[in-house]
Amino acid sequence: EGTADRESTGFESFVPSALGTKTVNFGPAGIALVQQWVTNGASANHGFIIARPDVLNGVAIASSEVAKRAQRPHLIVSYSVGP
């Protein structure tokens, strides 16, 4: 727990809206991180954390068990195969 279990800097950012869906597209740093997971295997994959360390009231994200299915978080991975 705490700062010892994650990178000290983020690789993507977003501004939360009051309600609704938010899409965050990975830039080069995020893509490189996922590519490392693919190249190095699952042991290198420590996942992502959505954090706002500078603000105490943060962002509320519904759990996967919330009653309304449409409010549950989900991840969509889009990729393309090179030439």
mmCIF file of C-alpha atoms in Angstrom:
data_model
loop_
_atom_site.group_PDB
_atom_site.id
_atom_site.type_symbol
_atom_site.label_atom_id
_atom_site.label_comp_id
_atom_site.label_asym_id
_atom_site.label_seq_id
_atom_site.Cartn_x
_atom_site.Cartn_y
_atom_site.Cartn_z
ATOM 1 C CA GLU A 1 0.000 0.000 0.000
ATOM 2 C CA GLY A 2 0.962 3.611 -0.402
ATOM 3 C CA THR A 3 3.540 5.033 -2.751
ATOM 4 C CA ALA A 4 5.804 1.972 -2.523
ATOM 5 C CA ASP A 5 3.406 -0.154 -4.618
ATOM 6 C CA ARG A 6 3.162 2.089 -7.688
ATOM 7 C CA GLU A 7 5.133 4.308 -10.020
ATOM 8 C CA SER A 8 5.802 7.801 -8.725
ATOM 9 C CA THR A 9 4.488 9.521 -11.856
ATOM 10 C CA GLY A 10 1.424 8.999 -13.981
ATOM 11 C CA PHE A 11 1.417 8.383 -17.686
ATOM 12 C CA GLU A 12 -2.076 9.627 -18.588
ATOM 13 C CA SER A 13 -4.536 12.121 -17.149
ATOM 14 C CA PHE A 14 -8.147 13.167 -17.549
ATOM 15 C CA VAL A 15 -10.582 15.715 -16.186
ATOM 16 C CA PRO A 16 -13.591 13.972 -14.624
ATOM 17 C CA SER A 17 -17.068 15.151 -15.540
ATOM 18 C CA ALA A 18 -19.954 15.376 -13.104
ATOM 19 C CA LEU A 19 -21.607 12.217 -14.428
ATOM 20 C CA GLY A 20 -21.285 9.801 -17.272
ATOM 21 C CA THR A 21 -18.745 7.847 -19.253
ATOM 22 C CA LYS A 22 -15.148 8.924 -19.612
ATOM 23 C CA THR A 23 -12.804 7.625 -22.290
ATOM 24 C CA VAL A 24 -9.063 7.870 -21.719
ATOM 25 C CA ASN A 25 -6.907 7.115 -24.740
ATOM 26 C CA PHE A 26 -3.376 6.024 -23.960
ATOM 27 C CA GLY A 27 -0.556 8.025 -25.438
ATOM 28 C CA PRO A 28 2.936 6.705 -26.161
ATOM 29 C CA ALA A 29 3.790 6.083 -22.465
ATOM 30 C CA GLY A 30 0.622 4.054 -21.836
ATOM 31 C CA ILE A 31 1.039 2.069 -25.025
ATOM 32 C CA ALA A 32 4.680 1.339 -24.147
ATOM 33 C CA LEU A 33 3.639 0.085 -20.694
ATOM 34 C CA VAL A 34 1.061 -2.323 -22.118
ATOM 35 C CA GLN A 35 3.592 -3.482 -24.722
ATOM 36 C CA GLN A 36 6.007 -4.297 -21.876
ATOM 37 C CA TRP A 37 3.312 -6.472 -20.311
ATOM 38 C CA VAL A 38 2.865 -8.349 -23.588
ATOM 39 C CA THR A 39 6.611 -8.729 -24.112
ATOM 40 C CA ASN A 40 7.562 -9.628 -20.519
ATOM 41 C CA GLY A 41 4.546 -11.731 -19.586
ATOM 42 C CA ALA A 42 1.984 -11.419 -16.817
ATOM 43 C CA SER A 43 4.556 -11.121 -14.013
ATOM 44 C CA ALA A 44 5.429 -7.601 -15.212
ATOM 45 C CA ASN A 45 1.752 -6.502 -15.184
ATOM 46 C CA HIS A 46 0.929 -4.637 -11.980
ATOM 47 C CA GLY A 47 -2.192 -3.016 -13.429
ATOM 48 C CA PHE A 48 -3.351 0.584 -13.256
ATOM 49 C CA ILE A 49 -4.452 2.840 -10.471
ATOM 50 C CA ILE A 50 -6.774 5.791 -10.917
ATOM 51 C CA ALA A 51 -5.666 8.309 -8.349
ATOM 52 C CA ARG A 52 -5.853 11.991 -7.622
ATOM 53 C CA PRO A 53 -3.176 12.474 -4.951
ATOM 54 C CA ASP A 54 -3.455 16.266 -4.848
ATOM 55 C CA VAL A 55 -7.212 16.428 -4.093
ATOM 56 C CA LEU A 56 -8.957 14.716 -1.205
ATOM 57 C CA ASN A 57 -12.446 14.556 -2.752
ATOM 58 C CA GLY A 58 -11.163 12.659 -5.810
ATOM 59 C CA VAL A 59 -13.258 10.766 -8.325
ATOM 60 C CA ALA A 60 -16.020 8.271 -7.556
ATOM 61 C CA ILE A 61 -16.107 5.175 -9.754
ATOM 62 C CA ALA A 62 -18.852 2.589 -9.438
ATOM 63 C CA SER A 63 -17.815 -0.939 -8.517
ATOM 64 C CA SER A 64 -18.319 -3.944 -10.756
ATOM 65 C CA GLU A 65 -21.125 -4.979 -8.404
ATOM 66 C CA VAL A 66 -23.259 -1.833 -8.719
ATOM 67 C CA ALA A 67 -26.930 -2.665 -9.396
ATOM 68 C CA LYS A 68 -27.166 -0.760 -12.694
ATOM 69 C CA ARG A 69 -25.062 -2.665 -15.227
ATOM 70 C CA ALA A 70 -24.537 0.474 -17.350
ATOM 71 C CA GLN A 71 -22.728 2.130 -14.403
ATOM 72 C CA ARG A 72 -20.190 -0.657 -13.972
ATOM 73 C CA PRO A 73 -16.646 0.156 -15.044
ATOM 74 C CA HIS A 74 -15.349 -1.587 -18.134
ATOM 75 C CA LEU A 75 -12.198 -1.691 -20.154
ATOM 76 C CA ILE A 76 -12.093 -1.765 -23.929
ATOM 77 C CA VAL A 77 -8.786 -2.671 -25.530
ATOM 78 C CA SER A 78 -8.385 -1.770 -29.178
ATOM 79 C CA TYR A 79 -5.299 -2.842 -31.094
ATOM 80 C CA SER A 80 -4.016 -3.332 -34.576
ATOM 81 C CA VAL A 81 -1.577 -5.840 -35.985
ATOM 82 C CA GLY A 82 1.405 -4.310 -37.728
ATOM 83 C CA PRO A 83 2.320 -5.023 -41.346
#
